[in-house]
mmCIF file of C-alpha atoms and ligand atoms in Angstrom:
data_model
loop_
_atom_site.group_PDB
_atom_site.id
_atom_site.type_symbol
_atom_site.label_atom_id
_atom_site.label_comp_id
_atom_site.label_asym_id
_atom_site.label_seq_id
_atom_site.Cartn_x
_atom_site.Cartn_y
_atom_site.Cartn_z
ATOM 1 C CA MET A 1 18.663 -7.870 -6.935
ATOM 2 C CA SER A 2 15.887 -9.203 -4.741
ATOM 3 C CA LYS A 3 12.190 -9.422 -4.251
ATOM 4 C CA VAL A 4 10.639 -7.508 -1.428
ATOM 5 C CA GLU A 5 7.565 -8.698 0.603
ATOM 6 C CA ILE A 6 5.601 -6.606 3.034
ATOM 7 C CA ARG A 7 3.377 -8.631 5.329
ATOM 8 C CA ASP A 8 0.657 -7.105 7.476
ATOM 9 C CA LEU A 9 2.844 -4.167 8.287
ATOM 10 C CA ARG A 10 1.743 -1.666 10.908
ATOM 11 C CA LYS A 11 3.235 1.531 12.305
ATOM 12 C CA THR A 12 2.180 3.630 15.258
ATOM 13 C CA TYR A 13 3.409 7.068 16.325
ATOM 14 C CA ASP A 14 2.745 7.798 19.998
ATOM 15 C CA GLY A 15 0.133 5.064 20.204
ATOM 16 C CA LEU A 16 -1.634 6.259 17.083
ATOM 17 C CA GLU A 17 -1.688 3.815 14.187
ATOM 18 C CA VAL A 18 -0.797 5.444 10.826
ATOM 19 C CA ILE A 19 -0.103 2.286 8.763
ATOM 20 C CA HIS A 20 -2.912 -0.200 9.156
ATOM 21 C CA GLY A 21 -1.680 -3.579 8.121
ATOM 22 C CA ILE A 22 -0.254 -3.423 4.613
ATOM 23 C CA ASP A 23 0.692 -6.257 2.221
ATOM 24 C CA ILE A 24 2.739 -5.685 -0.892
ATOM 25 C CA ASP A 25 4.619 -8.103 -3.129
ATOM 26 C CA ILE A 26 7.404 -6.630 -5.181
ATOM 27 C CA ALA A 27 9.070 -8.983 -7.654
ATOM 28 C CA ASP A 28 12.795 -9.162 -8.314
ATOM 29 C CA GLY A 29 13.659 -6.281 -10.617
ATOM 30 C CA GLU A 30 10.264 -4.663 -10.489
ATOM 31 C CA PHE A 31 9.718 -0.882 -10.273
ATOM 32 C CA VAL A 32 6.901 -0.219 -7.862
ATOM 33 C CA SER A 33 5.517 3.208 -6.986
ATOM 34 C CA LEU A 34 3.724 4.139 -3.811
ATOM 35 C CA VAL A 35 1.362 6.987 -4.563
ATOM 36 C CA GLY A 36 -1.279 8.781 -2.586
ATOM 37 C CA PRO A 37 -2.036 12.201 -1.128
ATOM 38 C CA SER A 38 0.194 13.851 1.423
ATOM 39 C CA GLY A 39 0.067 12.135 4.845
ATOM 40 C CA CYS A 40 -1.218 8.769 3.570
ATOM 41 C CA GLY A 41 1.919 6.985 4.864
ATOM 42 C CA LYS A 42 4.160 6.622 1.787
ATOM 43 C CA SER A 43 7.372 7.897 3.407
ATOM 44 C CA THR A 44 6.696 6.052 6.672
ATOM 45 C CA LEU A 45 6.369 2.790 4.719
ATOM 46 C CA LEU A 46 9.555 3.447 2.748
ATOM 47 C CA ARG A 47 11.464 4.433 5.826
ATOM 48 C CA MET A 48 10.386 1.216 7.474
ATOM 49 C CA ILE A 49 11.796 -0.733 4.530
ATOM 50 C CA ALA A 50 15.010 1.292 4.882
ATOM 51 C CA GLY A 51 15.167 0.595 8.606
ATOM 52 C CA LEU A 52 14.859 4.272 9.529
ATOM 53 C CA GLU A 53 11.571 3.695 11.356
ATOM 54 C CA GLU A 54 10.657 0.937 13.722
ATOM 55 C CA VAL A 55 7.925 -1.475 12.829
ATOM 56 C CA ALA A 56 4.959 -1.934 15.173
ATOM 57 C CA SER A 57 4.055 -5.351 13.741
ATOM 58 C CA GLY A 58 4.284 -7.371 10.579
ATOM 59 C CA GLN A 59 7.210 -8.355 8.468
ATOM 60 C CA ILE A 60 9.498 -6.886 5.830
ATOM 61 C CA ILE A 61 11.235 -9.515 3.766
ATOM 62 C CA ILE A 62 14.032 -8.828 1.324
ATOM 63 C CA GLY A 63 15.071 -11.841 -0.710
ATOM 64 C CA ASP A 64 14.427 -14.641 1.721
ATOM 65 C CA ARG A 65 15.391 -12.773 4.829
ATOM 66 C CA VAL A 66 13.095 -11.081 7.334
ATOM 67 C CA ILE A 67 14.891 -7.808 7.943
ATOM 68 C CA ASN A 68 12.809 -6.234 10.668
ATOM 69 C CA ASP A 69 15.715 -6.390 13.079
ATOM 70 C CA VAL A 70 18.540 -5.944 10.617
ATOM 71 C CA ALA A 71 20.437 -2.665 10.924
ATOM 72 C CA PRO A 72 19.846 -0.192 8.052
ATOM 73 C CA LYS A 73 23.451 -0.490 6.806
ATOM 74 C CA ASP A 74 23.141 -4.245 6.608
ATOM 75 C CA ARG A 75 19.942 -4.334 4.618
ATOM 76 C CA ASP A 76 21.771 -3.919 1.250
ATOM 77 C CA ILE A 77 19.441 -1.126 0.121
ATOM 78 C CA ALA A 78 20.178 2.409 -1.028
ATOM 79 C CA MET A 79 17.830 5.316 -0.553
ATOM 80 C CA VAL A 80 17.607 8.557 -2.461
ATOM 81 C CA PHE A 81 15.837 11.483 -0.842
ATOM 82 C CA GLN A 82 14.082 14.555 -2.166
ATOM 83 C CA ASN A 83 16.668 16.963 -0.732
ATOM 84 C CA TYR A 84 19.698 15.072 -2.165
ATOM 85 C CA ALA A 85 21.572 15.248 1.129
ATOM 86 C CA LEU A 86 24.987 15.753 -0.547
ATOM 87 C CA TYR A 87 28.044 16.651 1.456
ATOM 88 C CA PRO A 88 28.668 20.301 0.462
ATOM 89 C CA HIS A 89 32.394 20.357 1.319
ATOM 90 C CA MET A 90 33.139 17.236 -0.814
ATOM 91 C CA THR A 91 33.608 17.031 -4.592
ATOM 92 C CA VAL A 92 31.239 14.967 -6.678
ATOM 93 C CA ARG A 93 33.842 12.202 -6.782
ATOM 94 C CA GLN A 94 34.131 12.199 -2.998
ATOM 95 C CA ASN A 95 30.347 12.294 -2.564
ATOM 96 C CA LEU A 96 29.987 9.346 -4.871
ATOM 97 C CA GLY A 97 32.719 7.339 -3.240
ATOM 98 C CA PHE A 98 31.983 8.178 0.355
ATOM 99 C CA ALA A 99 29.901 5.150 1.291
ATOM 100 C CA LEU A 100 32.408 2.830 -0.403
ATOM 101 C CA LYS A 101 35.364 4.384 1.381
ATOM 102 C CA GLN A 102 33.528 3.894 4.733
ATOM 103 C CA ARG A 103 33.131 0.266 3.743
ATOM 104 C CA ARG A 104 36.874 0.180 3.193
ATOM 105 C CA LEU A 105 36.703 -0.972 -0.394
ATOM 106 C CA PRO A 106 40.056 -0.947 -2.255
ATOM 107 C CA ARG A 107 40.765 2.413 -3.923
ATOM 108 C CA ASP A 108 40.828 0.921 -7.403
ATOM 109 C CA GLU A 109 37.347 -0.596 -6.978
ATOM 110 C CA ILE A 110 36.041 2.650 -5.596
ATOM 111 C CA ASN A 111 37.369 4.489 -8.590
ATOM 112 C CA GLU A 112 35.953 1.976 -10.953
ATOM 113 C CA ARG A 113 32.486 2.131 -9.465
ATOM 114 C CA VAL A 114 32.482 5.936 -9.160
ATOM 115 C CA ASN A 115 33.644 6.288 -12.779
ATOM 116 C CA GLY A 116 31.022 3.763 -13.889
ATOM 117 C CA ALA A 117 28.221 5.526 -12.128
ATOM 118 C CA ALA A 118 29.447 8.921 -13.369
ATOM 119 C CA GLY A 119 29.425 7.537 -16.894
ATOM 120 C CA ILE A 120 25.878 6.221 -16.622
ATOM 121 C CA LEU A 121 24.608 9.477 -15.222
ATOM 122 C CA GLY A 122 26.630 11.902 -17.432
ATOM 123 C CA LEU A 123 28.602 13.223 -14.522
ATOM 124 C CA ALA A 124 32.077 12.400 -15.761
ATOM 125 C CA GLU A 125 33.088 15.997 -16.444
ATOM 126 C CA TYR A 126 31.767 17.220 -13.058
ATOM 127 C CA LEU A 127 33.623 14.849 -10.780
ATOM 128 C CA ASP A 128 35.915 17.555 -9.356
ATOM 129 C CA ARG A 129 33.150 20.116 -8.682
ATOM 130 C CA LYS A 130 31.517 20.741 -5.393
ATOM 131 C CA PRO A 131 27.678 20.369 -5.185
ATOM 132 C CA ARG A 132 27.182 24.173 -5.019
ATOM 133 C CA ALA A 133 28.619 24.443 -8.518
ATOM 134 C CA LEU A 134 26.044 22.061 -9.926
ATOM 135 C CA SER A 135 22.524 22.577 -11.261
ATOM 136 C CA GLY A 136 19.578 21.011 -9.416
ATOM 137 C CA GLY A 137 19.424 18.176 -11.949
ATOM 138 C CA GLN A 138 23.104 17.470 -11.683
ATOM 139 C CA ARG A 139 22.795 17.331 -7.836
ATOM 140 C CA GLN A 140 19.999 14.879 -8.114
ATOM 141 C CA ARG A 141 22.063 12.797 -10.437
ATOM 142 C CA VAL A 142 24.903 12.726 -7.913
ATOM 143 C CA ALA A 143 22.378 11.622 -5.229
ATOM 144 C CA MET A 144 21.344 8.782 -7.571
ATOM 145 C CA GLY A 145 24.969 8.054 -8.256
ATOM 146 C CA ARG A 146 25.614 7.546 -4.594
ATOM 147 C CA ALA A 147 22.911 4.901 -4.574
ATOM 148 C CA ILE A 148 24.172 3.221 -7.798
ATOM 149 C CA VAL A 149 27.802 2.835 -6.697
ATOM 150 C CA ARG A 150 26.702 0.765 -3.768
ATOM 151 C CA ASN A 151 25.195 -1.763 -6.144
ATOM 152 C CA PRO A 152 22.375 -2.478 -3.704
ATOM 153 C CA THR A 153 19.685 -5.168 -4.086
ATOM 154 C CA VAL A 154 16.940 -2.532 -3.696
ATOM 155 C CA PHE A 155 16.665 1.124 -4.519
ATOM 156 C CA LEU A 156 14.330 3.262 -2.379
ATOM 157 C CA PHE A 157 13.324 6.724 -3.673
ATOM 158 C CA ASP A 158 11.330 9.262 -1.680
ATOM 159 C CA GLU A 159 10.008 11.917 -4.071
ATOM 160 C CA PRO A 160 13.474 12.381 -5.665
ATOM 161 C CA LEU A 161 12.242 14.783 -8.415
ATOM 162 C CA SER A 162 10.036 17.025 -6.285
ATOM 163 C CA ASN A 163 12.579 19.791 -5.924
ATOM 164 C CA LEU A 164 13.222 20.120 -9.658
ATOM 165 C CA ASP A 165 11.477 22.531 -11.959
ATOM 166 C CA ALA A 166 8.788 21.045 -14.292
ATOM 167 C CA LYS A 167 10.990 20.638 -17.329
ATOM 168 C CA LEU A 168 13.822 19.015 -15.516
ATOM 169 C CA ARG A 169 11.428 16.717 -13.660
ATOM 170 C CA VAL A 170 10.219 15.313 -16.930
ATOM 171 C CA LEU A 171 13.775 14.819 -18.223
ATOM 172 C CA MET A 172 14.953 13.150 -15.036
ATOM 173 C CA ARG A 173 11.896 10.971 -15.019
ATOM 174 C CA SER A 174 12.836 9.439 -18.297
ATOM 175 C CA GLU A 175 16.501 9.164 -17.247
ATOM 176 C CA LEU A 176 15.319 7.230 -14.174
ATOM 177 C CA LYS A 177 13.305 4.950 -16.379
ATOM 178 C CA GLU A 178 16.294 4.316 -18.647
ATOM 179 C CA LEU A 179 18.443 3.678 -15.615
ATOM 180 C CA HIS A 180 16.029 1.075 -14.363
ATOM 181 C CA GLN A 181 15.828 -0.570 -17.777
ATOM 182 C CA ARG A 182 19.576 -0.753 -17.698
ATOM 183 C CA LEU A 183 20.200 -1.911 -14.129
ATOM 184 C CA SER A 184 16.946 -3.724 -13.404
ATOM 185 C CA THR A 185 17.422 -3.129 -9.699
ATOM 186 C CA THR A 186 14.249 -3.699 -7.618
ATOM 187 C CA THR A 187 12.900 -0.262 -6.848
ATOM 188 C CA VAL A 188 10.368 1.255 -4.474
ATOM 189 C CA TYR A 189 9.507 4.775 -5.540
ATOM 190 C CA VAL A 190 7.441 7.169 -3.510
ATOM 191 C CA THR A 191 5.670 10.003 -5.225
ATOM 192 C CA HIS A 192 2.503 12.055 -4.837
ATOM 193 C CA ASP A 193 2.594 12.657 -8.592
ATOM 194 C CA GLN A 194 0.468 10.122 -10.357
ATOM 195 C CA ILE A 195 1.969 10.988 -13.766
ATOM 196 C CA GLU A 196 5.417 10.026 -12.447
ATOM 197 C CA ALA A 197 4.041 6.806 -11.023
ATOM 198 C CA MET A 198 2.191 6.016 -14.290
ATOM 199 C CA THR A 199 5.109 6.616 -16.572
ATOM 200 C CA LEU A 200 7.810 4.901 -14.431
ATOM 201 C CA SER A 201 6.221 1.925 -12.816
ATOM 202 C CA ASP A 202 5.632 -1.730 -13.551
ATOM 203 C CA LYS A 203 3.134 -1.669 -10.685
ATOM 204 C CA ILE A 204 1.503 1.089 -8.594
ATOM 205 C CA VAL A 205 0.286 0.852 -5.026
ATOM 206 C CA VAL A 206 -2.306 3.545 -4.343
ATOM 207 C CA MET A 207 -2.467 4.456 -0.632
ATOM 208 C CA ASN A 208 -5.039 6.331 1.266
ATOM 209 C CA GLY A 209 -5.037 7.069 4.958
ATOM 210 C CA GLY A 210 -2.530 4.254 5.854
ATOM 211 C CA HIS A 211 -4.412 1.678 3.785
ATOM 212 C CA ILE A 212 -3.963 0.291 0.302
ATOM 213 C CA GLU A 213 -6.748 1.322 -2.080
ATOM 214 C CA GLN A 214 -5.587 -0.727 -5.045
ATOM 215 C CA VAL A 215 -2.548 -2.349 -6.569
ATOM 216 C CA GLY A 216 -2.089 -2.757 -10.276
ATOM 217 C CA THR A 217 -0.239 -1.944 -13.426
ATOM 218 C CA PRO A 218 -0.551 1.724 -14.456
ATOM 219 C CA LEU A 219 -3.108 0.977 -17.187
ATOM 220 C CA ASP A 220 -5.024 -1.435 -14.938
ATOM 221 C CA LEU A 221 -5.551 1.377 -12.525
ATOM 222 C CA TYR A 222 -6.501 3.717 -15.264
ATOM 223 C CA ASP A 223 -8.916 1.434 -16.994
ATOM 224 C CA ASN A 224 -10.339 -0.328 -13.978
ATOM 225 C CA PRO A 225 -10.223 1.804 -10.860
ATOM 226 C CA LYS A 226 -11.895 -0.118 -8.013
ATOM 227 C CA SER A 227 -12.988 2.938 -6.069
ATOM 228 C CA LEU A 228 -13.844 6.600 -6.569
ATOM 229 C CA PHE A 229 -10.634 7.417 -4.771
ATOM 230 C CA VAL A 230 -8.476 5.687 -7.323
ATOM 231 C CA ALA A 231 -10.568 6.915 -10.211
ATOM 232 C CA ALA A 232 -10.111 10.514 -9.032
ATOM 233 C CA PHE A 233 -6.411 10.096 -8.164
ATOM 234 C CA ILE A 234 -5.179 8.432 -11.356
ATOM 235 C CA GLY A 235 -5.531 10.425 -14.599
ATOM 236 C CA SER A 236 -4.919 14.011 -15.546
ATOM 237 C CA PRO A 237 -7.067 15.908 -16.293
ATOM 238 C CA GLN A 238 -9.170 14.153 -13.725
ATOM 239 C CA MET A 239 -12.098 11.845 -14.484
ATOM 240 C CA ASN A 240 -15.504 13.609 -14.583
ATOM 241 C CA PHE A 241 -18.008 12.448 -12.056
ATOM 242 C CA LEU A 242 -21.789 12.643 -12.136
ATOM 243 C CA GLU A 243 -23.920 11.585 -9.197
ATOM 244 C CA GLY A 244 -27.462 10.532 -9.779
ATOM 245 C CA VAL A 245 -30.183 7.950 -9.516
ATOM 246 C CA MET A 246 -30.706 5.278 -12.179
ATOM 247 C CA THR A 247 -34.050 5.290 -13.936
ATOM 248 C CA ASP A 248 -35.648 2.170 -15.341
ATOM 249 C CA ASN A 249 -34.885 3.269 -18.931
ATOM 250 C CA GLY A 250 -31.085 3.499 -18.817
ATOM 251 C CA SER A 251 -30.854 7.130 -17.870
ATOM 252 C CA LEU A 252 -29.264 8.871 -14.913
ATOM 253 C CA ARG A 253 -31.521 11.303 -13.069
ATOM 254 C CA LEU A 254 -29.243 14.204 -12.042
ATOM 255 C CA PRO A 255 -29.650 16.420 -9.030
ATOM 256 C CA ASP A 256 -31.285 19.129 -11.219
ATOM 257 C CA LEU A 257 -33.794 16.419 -12.245
ATOM 258 C CA SER A 258 -32.703 16.326 -15.832
ATOM 259 C CA GLU A 259 -32.143 12.874 -17.277
ATOM 260 C CA LEU A 260 -29.060 11.776 -19.066
ATOM 261 C CA PRO A 261 -29.438 8.756 -21.296
ATOM 262 C CA LEU A 262 -26.385 6.451 -20.640
ATOM 263 C CA GLY A 263 -26.956 4.060 -23.518
ATOM 264 C CA ARG A 264 -27.148 1.044 -21.288
ATOM 265 C CA GLN A 265 -28.702 -0.045 -17.948
ATOM 266 C CA ILE A 266 -25.566 0.339 -15.774
ATOM 267 C CA ALA A 267 -27.375 -0.409 -12.458
ATOM 268 C CA THR A 268 -30.846 -1.352 -11.209
ATOM 269 C CA ALA A 269 -33.522 1.309 -11.243
ATOM 270 C CA GLY A 270 -33.372 3.510 -8.080
ATOM 271 C CA ALA A 271 -29.667 2.808 -7.443
ATOM 272 C CA GLU A 272 -27.678 5.812 -6.347
ATOM 273 C CA VAL A 273 -24.565 5.788 -8.516
ATOM 274 C CA THR A 274 -21.758 7.977 -9.457
ATOM 275 C CA VAL A 275 -20.832 7.754 -13.110
ATOM 276 C CA GLY A 276 -17.258 8.493 -14.144
ATOM 277 C CA LEU A 277 -16.124 9.523 -17.623
ATOM 278 C CA ARG A 278 -12.554 10.325 -18.570
ATOM 279 C CA PRO A 279 -12.027 13.613 -20.423
ATOM 280 C CA GLU A 280 -10.772 11.840 -23.519
ATOM 281 C CA HIS A 281 -13.948 9.760 -23.628
ATOM 282 C CA LEU A 282 -16.211 12.784 -23.981
ATOM 283 C CA PHE A 283 -16.464 14.232 -27.471
ATOM 284 C CA LEU A 284 -18.245 16.952 -29.381
ATOM 285 C CA THR A 285 -21.089 15.675 -31.448
ATOM 286 C CA GLU A 286 -24.117 16.825 -33.476
ATOM 287 C CA SER A 287 -26.837 15.619 -31.138
ATOM 288 C CA GLY A 288 -26.188 14.689 -27.618
ATOM 289 C CA TRP A 289 -26.009 16.208 -24.218
ATOM 290 C CA PRO A 290 -26.397 20.027 -24.409
ATOM 291 C CA ALA A 291 -23.580 21.961 -22.683
ATOM 292 C CA GLU A 292 -21.852 25.332 -22.738
ATOM 293 C CA ALA A 293 -18.119 25.690 -23.434
ATOM 294 C CA VAL A 294 -16.518 27.828 -20.707
ATOM 295 C CA VAL A 295 -12.773 27.679 -21.178
ATOM 296 C CA ILE A 296 -10.715 26.486 -24.142
ATOM 297 C CA GLU A 297 -7.084 25.491 -23.444
ATOM 298 C CA PRO A 298 -5.065 24.450 -26.561
ATOM 299 C CA THR A 299 -1.660 22.821 -26.096
ATOM 300 C CA GLY A 300 -1.050 22.246 -29.798
ATOM 301 C CA SER A 301 -1.357 18.493 -29.846
ATOM 302 C CA GLU A 302 -4.636 18.510 -27.974
ATOM 303 C CA THR A 303 -7.259 20.893 -26.574
ATOM 304 C CA GLN A 304 -8.892 20.807 -23.180
ATOM 305 C CA ILE A 305 -12.408 22.185 -23.063
ATOM 306 C CA THR A 306 -14.071 23.075 -19.809
ATOM 307 C CA ALA A 307 -17.828 23.006 -20.238
ATOM 308 C CA ARG A 308 -20.962 23.199 -18.053
ATOM 309 C CA ALA A 309 -23.902 20.873 -18.384
ATOM 310 C CA SER A 310 -26.781 20.230 -15.977
ATOM 311 C CA GLY A 311 -25.124 22.607 -13.533
ATOM 312 C CA LYS A 312 -21.853 20.546 -13.483
ATOM 313 C CA THR A 313 -18.427 21.377 -14.808
ATOM 314 C CA PHE A 314 -16.772 18.932 -17.164
ATOM 315 C CA ARG A 315 -13.418 18.553 -18.777
ATOM 316 C CA ILE A 316 -13.218 17.289 -22.302
ATOM 317 C CA LEU A 317 -9.948 16.423 -24.032
ATOM 318 C CA VAL A 318 -9.980 16.503 -27.866
ATOM 319 C CA ARG A 319 -7.069 15.664 -30.089
ATOM 320 C CA GLY A 320 -5.750 18.440 -32.126
ATOM 321 C CA ARG A 321 -7.530 21.828 -32.330
ATOM 322 C CA THR A 322 -11.110 23.084 -32.086
ATOM 323 C CA GLU A 323 -13.099 25.943 -33.377
ATOM 324 C CA VAL A 324 -15.218 26.062 -30.251
ATOM 325 C CA LYS A 325 -15.261 29.457 -28.436
ATOM 326 C CA PRO A 326 -16.089 30.235 -24.830
ATOM 327 C CA GLY A 327 -19.786 30.751 -24.352
ATOM 328 C CA GLN A 328 -20.723 28.596 -27.334
ATOM 329 C CA SER A 329 -23.365 25.939 -27.058
ATOM 330 C CA ILE A 330 -22.080 22.471 -27.738
ATOM 331 C CA THR A 331 -23.339 18.976 -27.448
ATOM 332 C CA LEU A 332 -21.369 16.226 -25.798
ATOM 333 C CA GLY A 333 -21.302 12.530 -26.592
ATOM 334 C CA PHE A 334 -19.684 9.469 -25.141
ATOM 335 C CA ASP A 335 -19.441 5.742 -25.730
ATOM 336 C CA PRO A 336 -21.464 3.892 -23.083
ATOM 337 C CA GLN A 337 -18.658 1.252 -22.908
ATOM 338 C CA HIS A 338 -16.382 3.929 -21.413
ATOM 339 C CA LEU A 339 -18.546 4.683 -18.414
ATOM 340 C CA HIS A 340 -17.160 3.871 -14.979
ATOM 341 C CA VAL A 341 -19.908 3.155 -12.446
ATOM 342 C CA PHE A 342 -19.483 3.457 -8.674
ATOM 343 C CA SER A 343 -21.860 3.081 -5.748
ATOM 344 C CA THR A 344 -22.227 6.633 -4.418
ATOM 345 C CA ALA A 345 -22.728 5.395 -0.830
ATOM 346 C CA ILE A 346 -19.634 3.265 -0.487
ATOM 347 C CA GLY A 347 -17.466 4.712 -3.303
ATOM 348 C CA LYS A 348 -16.706 1.279 -4.778
ATOM 349 C CA ARG A 349 -16.884 0.185 -8.363
ATOM 350 C CA ALA A 350 -20.232 -1.254 -9.374
ATOM 351 C CA SER A 351 -19.556 -2.041 -13.029
HETATM 352 N N1 LIG B 1 7.766 11.404 13.194
HETATM 353 C C1 LIG B 1 6.411 11.360 13.248
HETATM 354 N N2 LIG B 1 5.709 11.483 14.378
HETATM 355 C C2 LIG B 1 4.358 11.487 14.446
HETATM 356 N N3 LIG B 1 3.581 11.292 13.336
HETATM 357 C C3 LIG B 1 4.236 11.154 12.163
HETATM 358 C C4 LIG B 1 5.644 11.143 12.007
HETATM 359 N N4 LIG B 1 5.985 11.036 10.720
HETATM 360 C C5 LIG B 1 4.817 10.927 10.069
HETATM 361 N N5 LIG B 1 3.744 11.002 10.866
HETATM 362 C C6 LIG B 1 2.348 10.861 10.540
HETATM 363 O O1 LIG B 1 2.174 9.657 9.856
HETATM 364 C C7 LIG B 1 1.269 9.839 8.751
HETATM 365 C C8 LIG B 1 1.951 9.426 7.433
HETATM 366 O O2 LIG B 1 3.010 10.375 7.179
HETATM 367 P P1 LIG B 1 4.002 10.213 5.947
HETATM 368 O O3 LIG B 1 4.442 8.793 5.892
HETATM 369 O O4 LIG B 1 5.009 11.223 6.073
HETATM 370 O O5 LIG B 1 3.006 10.513 4.736
HETATM 371 P P2 LIG B 1 3.370 10.799 3.200
HETATM 372 O O6 LIG B 1 4.814 10.491 2.966
HETATM 373 O O7 LIG B 1 2.463 9.910 2.399
HETATM 374 O O8 LIG B 1 3.052 12.248 2.942
HETATM 375 C C9 LIG B 1 0.842 11.281 8.839
HETATM 376 O O9 LIG B 1 -0.419 11.303 9.456
HETATM 377 C C10 LIG B 1 1.941 11.955 9.595
HETATM 378 O O10 LIG B 1 1.429 13.090 10.297
HETATM 379 MG MG1 LIG B 2 6.373 11.745 2.285
#
């Protein structure tokens, strides 16, 4: 196990900079996710840590060692990819033991480690099968097993669950979490799926266009997004946003010139702000903001209502069930304490 430090790290492809000076601290044993939309630089950053991409400038430190110029095989890391990359002609046992055999470990030790990993991952009865005779989830477990047997100081994962169907993804997600709780190996996990990042991580790094937008615990990012980008990226269904101009009596003047009382003076009069409200913080009430229900989506435990008010579409998440029907007039309420306020011009949190 080891801490990982990234210092002012940059990457260029053909003279074009794609990672613009990134700093990250990952504590020993921590599970850190890199999230962000496609193309924001997650894989590039991970591959630099793995030693699969050259660094333009900056430092990568594992433990107390700057590893910029250390060969990938000597970095004491193990990486798991989205596409598993198993050897098709080898059995599960051979796949699991391959790296250890290459390192010329004694056969007894290889067997011990392979059996240990197979036990942890529930693969013991599949050790003599070839990958083609395994399900997607089992293949992904073998890919993880290959990382585990090496007993590395750091695990690197690049979207390891993306190729699995939705149900299996959720199952493997919690297996991964259990695995980390058990092994406590420092882990850097790349995903574009914010739910995966939320549920798995000690800490999340939100990336955007080769920069870091915000670093924090999952609930930190959820409760206190520092930018519109993070507010929109974290949380599903997405936060609702309302652009407008603050009046001097605590209301937001909306583009259709209607005024929405916010219950507190969130910014100075005349300020152009974007107000964010999470779907679970809107509720149906007797007197409030008039809206029309458009779509009702029950999941059993909760119901998502899509509604229109002041020409905008909103999502409301209510616990349990609702009698509301599409087309019905409803009134929406919210607690002013739950408002997120951003400067519309610069997209940063104002209060
Ligand atoms: N081998 C490459 N050559 C040139 N540009 C690349 C290469 N790999 C990635 N890029 C560019 O670097 C940026 C970051 O890519 P990547 O790290 O793959 O993003 P992510 O994993 O977040 O989707 C993108 O703009 C992408 O087009
Ligand atoms: Mg990627």
